[in-house]
mmCIF file of C-alpha atoms in Angstrom:
data_model
loop_
_atom_site.group_PDB
_atom_site.id
_atom_site.type_symbol
_atom_site.label_atom_id
_atom_site.label_comp_id
_atom_site.label_asym_id
_atom_site.label_seq_id
_atom_site.Cartn_x
_atom_site.Cartn_y
_atom_site.Cartn_z
ATOM 1 C CA MET A 50 -68.955 5.143 -45.687
ATOM 2 C CA ALA A 51 -68.596 3.540 -42.361
ATOM 3 C CA SER A 52 -69.029 -0.386 -41.809
ATOM 4 C CA PRO A 53 -72.113 -1.437 -39.720
ATOM 5 C CA TRP A 54 -69.815 -4.017 -37.877
ATOM 6 C CA SER A 55 -67.461 -1.143 -36.840
ATOM 7 C CA SER A 56 -70.596 0.589 -34.998
ATOM 8 C CA SER A 57 -71.982 -2.405 -33.432
ATOM 9 C CA LEU A 58 -68.773 -3.627 -32.036
ATOM 10 C CA PRO A 59 -68.774 -1.259 -28.897
ATOM 11 C CA SER A 60 -72.178 -2.123 -28.016
ATOM 12 C CA CYS A 61 -71.277 -5.953 -27.919
ATOM 13 C CA LEU A 62 -67.950 -5.711 -26.062
ATOM 14 C CA PRO A 63 -69.723 -5.629 -22.496
ATOM 15 C CA LEU A 64 -71.670 -8.789 -23.287
ATOM 16 C CA LEU A 65 -68.641 -10.520 -24.415
ATOM 17 C CA LEU A 66 -66.356 -9.628 -21.390
ATOM 18 C CA PHE A 67 -69.274 -10.972 -19.125
ATOM 19 C CA LEU A 68 -69.510 -14.269 -20.845
ATOM 20 C CA LEU A 69 -65.658 -14.694 -20.831
ATOM 21 C CA GLN A 70 -65.713 -14.019 -17.008
ATOM 22 C CA LEU A 71 -68.653 -16.311 -16.478
ATOM 23 C CA SER A 72 -66.824 -19.115 -18.298
ATOM 24 C CA TRP A 73 -63.651 -18.368 -16.191
ATOM 25 C CA SER A 74 -65.455 -18.612 -12.872
ATOM 26 C CA THR A 75 -67.209 -21.727 -13.751
ATOM 27 C CA ALA A 76 -63.910 -23.557 -15.061
ATOM 28 C CA GLY A 77 -63.264 -25.412 -11.567
ATOM 29 C CA GLN A 78 -67.083 -26.094 -10.622
ATOM 30 C CA PHE A 79 -68.670 -29.299 -10.380
ATOM 31 C CA ARG A 80 -71.886 -30.832 -9.058
ATOM 32 C CA VAL A 81 -72.023 -33.894 -6.488
ATOM 33 C CA ILE A 82 -74.540 -36.435 -7.528
ATOM 34 C CA GLY A 83 -75.709 -39.277 -5.026
ATOM 35 C CA PRO A 84 -77.746 -42.629 -5.746
ATOM 36 C CA GLY A 85 -80.870 -40.693 -5.705
ATOM 37 C CA HIS A 86 -83.006 -43.320 -3.921
ATOM 38 C CA PRO A 87 -82.726 -44.934 -0.364
ATOM 39 C CA LEU A 88 -80.224 -47.727 -0.058
ATOM 40 C CA ARG A 89 -81.000 -50.850 1.769
ATOM 41 C CA ALA A 90 -78.633 -53.300 3.813
ATOM 42 C CA LEU A 91 -79.369 -56.106 6.249
ATOM 43 C CA VAL A 92 -78.008 -56.171 9.612
ATOM 44 C CA GLY A 93 -74.636 -57.806 9.924
ATOM 45 C CA ASP A 94 -74.316 -57.418 5.828
ATOM 46 C CA GLU A 95 -72.246 -54.710 3.920
ATOM 47 C CA ALA A 96 -73.696 -51.509 2.575
ATOM 48 C CA GLU A 97 -72.248 -49.396 -0.218
ATOM 49 C CA LEU A 98 -72.668 -45.709 -0.734
ATOM 50 C CA PRO A 99 -71.922 -44.422 -4.149
ATOM 51 C CA CYS A 100 -71.082 -40.779 -4.777
ATOM 52 C CA ARG A 101 -69.766 -38.930 -7.972
ATOM 53 C CA ILE A 102 -69.002 -35.627 -9.408
ATOM 54 C CA TYR A 103 -70.320 -33.986 -12.703
ATOM 55 C CA PRO A 104 -68.814 -33.282 -15.057
ATOM 56 C CA GLY A 105 -66.475 -36.394 -14.422
ATOM 57 C CA LYS A 106 -63.061 -35.349 -13.536
ATOM 58 C CA ASN A 107 -60.075 -36.774 -11.519
ATOM 59 C CA ALA A 108 -60.666 -36.606 -7.828
ATOM 60 C CA THR A 109 -57.432 -38.129 -6.375
ATOM 61 C CA GLY A 110 -56.180 -34.712 -5.497
ATOM 62 C CA MET A 111 -59.355 -33.562 -3.935
ATOM 63 C CA GLU A 112 -60.856 -34.119 -0.196
ATOM 64 C CA VAL A 113 -63.544 -36.681 -0.190
ATOM 65 C CA GLY A 114 -65.634 -37.830 2.841
ATOM 66 C CA TRP A 115 -68.674 -38.815 4.388
ATOM 67 C CA TYR A 116 -70.483 -37.427 7.664
ATOM 68 C CA ARG A 117 -73.601 -37.801 9.500
ATOM 69 C CA PRO A 118 -75.828 -35.258 11.453
ATOM 70 C CA PRO A 119 -76.038 -34.463 13.997
ATOM 71 C CA PHE A 120 -72.734 -32.584 14.953
ATOM 72 C CA SER A 121 -71.418 -33.644 11.412
ATOM 73 C CA ARG A 122 -69.849 -36.835 12.896
ATOM 74 C CA VAL A 123 -67.120 -38.176 10.275
ATOM 75 C CA VAL A 124 -68.041 -41.390 8.614
ATOM 76 C CA HIS A 125 -64.800 -41.553 6.506
ATOM 77 C CA LEU A 126 -62.235 -38.870 5.262
ATOM 78 C CA TYR A 127 -59.783 -39.093 2.371
ATOM 79 C CA ARG A 128 -57.438 -35.993 2.311
ATOM 80 C CA ASN A 129 -54.063 -35.655 0.774
ATOM 81 C CA GLY A 130 -54.017 -38.868 -1.033
ATOM 82 C CA ARG A 131 -54.803 -41.080 1.884
ATOM 83 C CA ASP A 132 -57.442 -42.253 4.400
ATOM 84 C CA GLN A 133 -57.747 -40.214 7.636
ATOM 85 C CA ASP A 134 -58.743 -42.951 9.917
ATOM 86 C CA ALA A 135 -57.935 -40.895 13.111
ATOM 87 C CA GLU A 136 -60.591 -38.668 12.317
ATOM 88 C CA GLN A 137 -63.482 -40.946 12.306
ATOM 89 C CA ALA A 138 -66.214 -41.479 14.568
ATOM 90 C CA PRO A 139 -65.612 -44.266 17.055
ATOM 91 C CA GLU A 140 -68.696 -46.253 15.955
ATOM 92 C CA TYR A 141 -67.095 -46.543 12.441
ATOM 93 C CA ARG A 142 -63.554 -47.276 13.142
ATOM 94 C CA GLY A 143 -62.384 -50.344 11.480
ATOM 95 C CA ARG A 144 -65.888 -50.813 9.559
ATOM 96 C CA THR A 145 -65.455 -48.358 6.541
ATOM 97 C CA GLU A 146 -63.423 -48.576 3.299
ATOM 98 C CA LEU A 147 -63.121 -46.380 0.327
ATOM 99 C CA LEU A 148 -63.196 -47.756 -2.983
ATOM 100 C CA LYS A 149 -60.917 -45.854 -5.257
ATOM 101 C CA GLU A 150 -60.942 -47.862 -8.615
ATOM 102 C CA SER A 151 -62.795 -45.242 -10.398
ATOM 103 C CA MET A 152 -61.526 -42.048 -8.489
ATOM 104 C CA GLY A 153 -59.728 -40.800 -11.621
ATOM 105 C CA GLU A 154 -63.300 -40.695 -13.111
ATOM 106 C CA GLY A 155 -64.771 -38.550 -10.174
ATOM 107 C CA LYS A 156 -66.522 -41.858 -8.895
ATOM 108 C CA VAL A 157 -66.151 -43.093 -5.256
ATOM 109 C CA THR A 158 -67.846 -45.822 -3.192
ATOM 110 C CA LEU A 159 -67.937 -46.104 0.744
ATOM 111 C CA ARG A 160 -68.466 -49.542 1.868
ATOM 112 C CA ILE A 161 -69.636 -50.199 5.427
ATOM 113 C CA SER A 162 -69.362 -53.604 6.995
ATOM 114 C CA ASN A 163 -71.233 -55.232 9.675
ATOM 115 C CA VAL A 164 -74.205 -53.059 9.378
ATOM 116 C CA ARG A 165 -75.806 -52.363 12.403
ATOM 117 C CA PHE A 166 -79.423 -50.750 13.176
ATOM 118 C CA SER A 167 -77.730 -47.466 14.449
ATOM 119 C CA ASP A 168 -76.478 -47.059 10.746
ATOM 120 C CA GLU A 169 -79.709 -46.334 9.561
ATOM 121 C CA GLY A 170 -80.407 -42.724 8.502
ATOM 122 C CA GLY A 171 -78.984 -40.040 6.515
ATOM 123 C CA PHE A 172 -75.420 -39.646 5.250
ATOM 124 C CA THR A 173 -73.765 -36.661 3.333
ATOM 125 C CA CYS A 174 -71.072 -37.125 0.654
ATOM 126 C CA PHE A 175 -68.818 -34.056 -0.235
ATOM 127 C CA PHE A 176 -66.127 -33.335 -2.538
ATOM 128 C CA ARG A 177 -63.853 -30.309 -1.905
ATOM 129 C CA ASP A 178 -61.255 -28.801 -4.498
ATOM 130 C CA HIS A 179 -59.239 -26.203 -2.798
ATOM 131 C CA SER A 180 -61.879 -23.766 -1.576
ATOM 132 C CA TYR A 181 -64.842 -25.089 -3.570
ATOM 133 C CA GLN A 182 -67.102 -27.797 -2.002
ATOM 134 C CA GLU A 183 -70.123 -29.489 -3.087
ATOM 135 C CA GLU A 184 -72.005 -32.400 -1.485
ATOM 136 C CA ALA A 185 -74.939 -34.745 -1.820
ATOM 137 C CA ALA A 186 -77.407 -36.319 0.612
ATOM 138 C CA MET A 187 -78.369 -40.117 0.691
ATOM 139 C CA GLU A 188 -80.198 -42.294 3.128
ATOM 140 C CA LEU A 189 -79.629 -46.006 4.287
ATOM 141 C CA GLN A 190 -82.327 -48.108 5.418
ATOM 142 C CA VAL A 191 -81.389 -51.135 7.630
ATOM 143 C CA GLU A 192 -83.703 -54.108 7.711
ATOM 144 C CA ASP A 193 -83.861 -57.244 9.799
ATOM 145 C CA PRO A 194 -83.456 -60.614 7.694
ATOM 146 C CA PHE A 195 -86.756 -61.999 9.429
ATOM 147 C CA TYR A 196 -88.900 -58.997 9.244
ATOM 148 C CA TRP A 197 -91.045 -60.737 6.873
ATOM 149 C CA ILE A 198 -91.878 -63.443 9.357
ATOM 150 C CA ASN A 199 -95.160 -62.896 11.188
ATOM 151 C CA PRO A 200 -94.606 -62.656 14.901
ATOM 152 C CA GLY A 201 -97.010 -65.712 15.500
ATOM 153 C CA VAL A 202 -94.927 -67.668 13.146
ATOM 154 C CA LEU A 203 -91.907 -66.889 15.200
ATOM 155 C CA VAL A 204 -93.542 -67.888 18.309
ATOM 156 C CA VAL A 205 -94.246 -71.447 16.644
ATOM 157 C CA ILE A 206 -90.893 -71.887 15.519
ATOM 158 C CA ALA A 207 -89.570 -71.155 18.909
ATOM 159 C CA VAL A 208 -92.084 -73.587 20.690
ATOM 160 C CA LEU A 209 -92.174 -76.375 18.146
ATOM 161 C CA PRO A 210 -88.931 -77.921 18.992
ATOM 162 C CA VAL A 211 -89.843 -78.027 22.729
ATOM 163 C CA LEU A 212 -93.177 -79.725 21.829
ATOM 164 C CA LEU A 213 -91.481 -82.318 19.707
ATOM 165 C CA LEU A 214 -89.108 -82.877 22.333
ATOM 166 C CA GLN A 215 -91.832 -83.532 24.724
ATOM 167 C CA ILE A 216 -93.565 -85.986 22.664
ATOM 168 C CA ALA A 217 -90.492 -87.988 21.809
ATOM 169 C CA VAL A 218 -89.594 -88.253 25.513
ATOM 170 C CA GLY A 219 -93.487 -89.323 26.144
ATOM 171 C CA LEU A 220 -93.235 -91.954 23.466
ATOM 172 C CA VAL A 221 -90.120 -93.408 24.984
ATOM 173 C CA TYR A 222 -91.467 -93.419 28.193
ATOM 174 C CA PHE A 223 -94.751 -95.295 27.452
ATOM 175 C CA CYS A 224 -92.816 -97.883 25.083
ATOM 176 C CA LEU A 225 -90.392 -98.538 28.103
ATOM 177 C CA GLN A 226 -93.431 -98.891 30.430
ATOM 178 C CA HIS A 227 -95.213 -101.283 28.001
ATOM 179 C CA ARG A 228 -92.209 -103.314 27.524
ATOM 180 C CA LEU A 229 -91.448 -103.432 31.340
ATOM 181 C CA ARG A 230 -95.086 -104.563 32.026
ATOM 182 C CA GLY A 231 -94.928 -107.396 29.599
ATOM 183 C CA LYS A 232 -91.441 -108.657 31.136
ATOM 184 C CA LEU A 233 -93.125 -108.264 34.722
ATOM 185 C CA ARG A 234 -96.091 -110.356 33.575
ATOM 186 C CA ALA A 235 -93.771 -112.806 32.010
ATOM 187 C CA GLU A 236 -91.759 -113.125 35.263
ATOM 188 C CA ILE A 237 -94.976 -113.567 37.170
ATOM 189 C CA GLU A 238 -96.182 -116.265 34.973
ATOM 190 C CA ASN A 239 -92.828 -118.178 35.430
ATOM 191 C CA LEU A 240 -93.178 -117.963 39.272
ATOM 192 C CA HIS A 241 -96.665 -119.522 38.720
ATOM 193 C CA ARG A 242 -95.187 -122.424 36.753
ATOM 194 C CA THR A 243 -92.079 -122.716 39.058
ATOM 195 C CA PHE A 244 -93.934 -122.986 42.230
ATOM 196 C CA GLY A 245 -97.320 -124.367 41.080
ATOM 197 C CA LYS A 246 -96.473 -127.847 41.465
ATOM 198 C CA CYS A 247 -95.610 -127.450 45.247
ATOM 199 C CA GLN A 248 -98.889 -125.692 46.048
ATOM 200 C CA LYS A 249 -100.483 -126.592 49.539
ATOM 201 C CA PRO A 250 -103.843 -128.503 49.068
ATOM 202 C CA GLY A 251 -106.817 -126.363 50.253
ATOM 203 C CA LEU A 252 -105.044 -122.867 49.370
ATOM 204 C CA PRO A 253 -106.105 -120.859 46.460
ATOM 205 C CA ARG A 254 -103.408 -120.780 43.624
ATOM 206 C CA SER A 255 -104.209 -116.826 43.130
ATOM 207 C CA ALA A 256 -106.470 -114.243 44.636
ATOM 208 C CA GLY A 257 -108.728 -111.865 42.764
ATOM 209 C CA ASN A 258 -107.517 -108.691 41.271
ATOM 210 C CA LYS A 259 -108.193 -106.032 44.007
ATOM 211 C CA ASN A 260 -107.081 -102.983 42.212
ATOM 212 C CA PRO A 261 -108.244 -103.175 38.403
ATOM 213 C CA GLY A 262 -105.362 -100.780 37.728
ATOM 214 C CA SER A 263 -102.496 -103.085 38.614
ATOM 215 C CA LEU A 264 -101.392 -106.590 38.385
ATOM 216 C CA PHE A 265 -101.961 -108.807 41.495
ATOM 217 C CA LEU A 266 -100.599 -112.067 42.340
ATOM 218 C CA SER A 267 -100.989 -114.052 45.791
ATOM 219 C CA THR A 268 -99.339 -117.410 45.888
ATOM 220 C CA ALA A 269 -99.195 -119.775 49.008
ATOM 221 C CA PHE A 270 -96.956 -122.815 48.598
ATOM 222 C CA PHE A 271 -93.969 -124.854 50.614
ATOM 223 C CA PHE A 272 -91.118 -126.673 49.711
ATOM 224 C CA GLU A 273 -88.133 -128.183 51.237
ATOM 225 C CA SER A 274 -84.847 -125.916 51.182
ATOM 226 C CA GLN A 275 -81.578 -127.793 50.449
ATOM 227 C CA HIS A 276 -79.495 -124.723 50.783
ATOM 228 C CA PRO A 277 -78.228 -122.869 53.729
ATOM 229 C CA LEU A 278 -80.450 -120.111 54.827
ATOM 230 C CA PRO A 279 -79.770 -117.158 56.852
ATOM 231 C CA PRO A 280 -79.681 -117.309 60.668
ATOM 232 C CA GLY A 281 -83.176 -117.128 62.207
ATOM 233 C CA TRP A 282 -84.633 -119.227 59.085
ATOM 234 C CA VAL A 283 -85.551 -122.827 59.348
ATOM 235 C CA ARG A 284 -85.232 -125.326 56.568
ATOM 236 C CA TRP A 285 -89.017 -126.160 56.252
ATOM 237 C CA GLN A 286 -90.928 -123.203 54.710
ATOM 238 C CA PRO A 287 -94.628 -124.077 55.317
ATOM 239 C CA ILE A 288 -96.149 -121.110 53.452
ATOM 240 C CA LEU A 289 -94.566 -118.553 51.140
ATOM 241 C CA GLY A 290 -96.820 -115.987 49.967
ATOM 242 C CA GLY A 291 -96.022 -112.953 47.501
ATOM 243 C CA HIS A 292 -97.710 -110.029 46.253
ATOM 244 C CA PHE A 293 -96.468 -108.382 43.193
ATOM 245 C CA SER A 294 -98.180 -105.085 42.088
ATOM 246 C CA VAL A 295 -97.260 -103.092 38.974
ATOM 247 C CA PRO A 296 -98.468 -99.512 38.857
ATOM 248 C CA GLY A 297 -101.278 -98.772 36.307
ATOM 249 C CA PRO A 298 -101.088 -96.117 33.394
ATOM 250 C CA MET A 299 -99.283 -92.843 34.051
ATOM 251 C CA PRO A 300 -101.242 -89.513 33.134
ATOM 252 C CA ALA A 301 -101.260 -88.939 29.252
ATOM 253 C CA VAL A 302 -98.882 -85.964 29.530
ATOM 254 C CA PRO A 303 -96.661 -86.221 32.399
ATOM 255 C CA SER A 304 -94.423 -83.222 33.556
ATOM 256 C CA THR A 305 -90.670 -83.429 33.153
ATOM 257 C CA GLY A 306 -90.317 -84.004 37.120
ATOM 258 C CA SER A 307 -92.844 -86.660 37.449
ATOM 259 C CA LEU A 308 -91.696 -88.360 34.262
ATOM 260 C CA CYS A 309 -87.977 -88.760 35.545
ATOM 261 C CA THR A 310 -89.303 -89.872 38.987
ATOM 262 C CA SER A 311 -91.518 -92.506 37.408
ATOM 263 C CA LEU A 312 -88.702 -93.862 35.302
ATOM 264 C CA SER A 313 -86.213 -94.131 38.216
ATOM 265 C CA LYS A 314 -88.983 -95.936 40.276
ATOM 266 C CA LEU A 315 -89.713 -98.388 37.356
ATOM 267 C CA PHE A 316 -86.046 -99.385 36.628
ATOM 268 C CA PHE A 317 -85.295 -99.569 40.518
ATOM 269 C CA PHE A 318 -88.209 -101.935 40.744
ATOM 270 C CA LYS A 319 -87.220 -103.831 37.929
ATOM 271 C CA ILE A 320 -83.609 -104.323 39.015
ATOM 272 C CA LEU A 321 -84.676 -105.196 42.724
ATOM 273 C CA PHE A 322 -87.399 -107.802 41.133
ATOM 274 C CA ILE A 323 -84.905 -109.476 38.890
ATOM 275 C CA TYR A 324 -82.412 -109.655 41.587
ATOM 276 C CA SER A 325 -84.825 -111.344 43.880
ATOM 277 C CA ARG A 326 -85.876 -113.833 41.273
ATOM 278 C CA GLU A 327 -82.482 -114.808 40.224
ATOM 279 C CA ASN A 328 -81.474 -115.340 43.954
ATOM 280 C CA GLU A 329 -84.511 -117.546 44.642
ATOM 281 C CA ARG A 330 -83.571 -119.379 41.238
ATOM 282 C CA GLN A 331 -80.131 -120.168 42.251
ATOM 283 C CA ARG A 332 -81.246 -121.407 45.776
ATOM 284 C CA HIS A 333 -84.183 -123.448 44.659
ATOM 285 C CA GLY A 334 -84.447 -123.509 40.948
ATOM 286 C CA GLN A 335 -82.805 -126.781 39.910
ATOM 287 C CA ARG A 336 -83.393 -128.698 43.366
ATOM 288 C CA GLU A 337 -86.901 -128.077 43.939
ATOM 289 C CA LYS A 338 -87.944 -130.014 40.736
ATOM 290 C CA GLN A 339 -86.178 -133.348 42.324
ATOM 291 C CA ALA A 340 -87.186 -132.669 46.124
ATOM 292 C CA PRO A 341 -90.913 -134.273 47.142
ATOM 293 C CA CYS A 342 -93.454 -131.963 48.187
ATOM 294 C CA ARG A 343 -94.369 -133.021 51.727
ATOM 295 C CA GLU A 344 -96.551 -131.849 54.294
ATOM 296 C CA PRO A 345 -94.757 -130.749 57.376
ATOM 297 C CA ASN A 346 -95.608 -132.023 60.656
ATOM 298 C CA MET A 347 -96.577 -128.965 62.461
ATOM 299 C CA GLY A 348 -97.932 -130.613 65.746
ATOM 300 C CA LEU A 349 -95.141 -133.089 66.529
ATOM 301 C CA ASP A 350 -92.156 -132.289 68.840
ATOM 302 C CA PRO A 351 -89.171 -132.377 66.445
ATOM 303 C CA ARG A 352 -87.406 -134.209 69.461
ATOM 304 C CA SER A 353 -89.880 -136.985 69.554
ATOM 305 C CA PRO A 354 -89.253 -140.389 67.885
ATOM 306 C CA GLY A 355 -91.955 -139.630 65.263
ATOM 307 C CA SER A 356 -91.083 -136.216 64.279
ATOM 308 C CA HIS A 357 -89.237 -135.442 61.201
ATOM 309 C CA PRO A 358 -85.300 -135.511 61.928
ATOM 310 C CA GLY A 359 -84.821 -132.659 59.402
ATOM 311 C CA PRO A 360 -85.053 -128.996 60.236
ATOM 312 C CA LYS A 361 -87.641 -127.322 62.649
ATOM 313 C CA ALA A 362 -91.087 -126.150 61.633
ATOM 314 C CA ALA A 363 -91.159 -122.970 60.003
ATOM 315 C CA ARG A 364 -92.312 -120.095 61.923
ATOM 316 C CA ARG A 365 -95.452 -118.499 60.993
#
């Protein structure tokens, strides 16, 4: 009696041969797996593109690389155990690095430094073992670090420092103007006190304020000078009148050009006023307190016996 296994063996032999051949043909095959989701990076930062093969195996002897469409531009290429920098696209030279720490397990990572907006888009990673090659696609999204800021906020950030600078300059200007006005008012009061005792009788001490937006002073007095005077001047000064005017308030928000011009005029006027005051004080400050205030004899001939032997009458 024949065995049932002996009769069924010839019918199963073709199936066994097919499975054996299939296992031999798939012994060197693998699949390439990418990140599976879009990768994000900021402009100027670094981006890492991971890629691996499944099942995991040593990939040090394989050819590994990344390229980009169109025309398959080479981003990075690893072949024969080293990086092939000469075959890179010009825009990626010096900006890529292949991390090989886990290459023995079939895992590699491409690091791109100094990310640009032009790096945004698709990348393709491939592994090639002799004549067998598999690849996986991935996408890189490049973002601006200030993308979350509203454009209106950006405008405010740009304009705010300029406004603050203008406000600071305006405050400094008004403080200086107020301080200068106080000093000028004090100087004018000192002139009143200094020459008020020698005021000529019958003449007003001060006139009215003709301009409500300015300080106005009109004084008439005479004194006897004890110091040398310039040529053409006489020693008796019958009348000395002066008008001092301080500009009124400037506009609330002056422009930069008018602000600089006004400050220059104020400082120049201050220096000129102080210089003239100090010059008069040196010439007449100490001696006029002791000199008698006398009415000059304007009608007498200086050469007559009754006239004053001093200097000639002052010119009107």
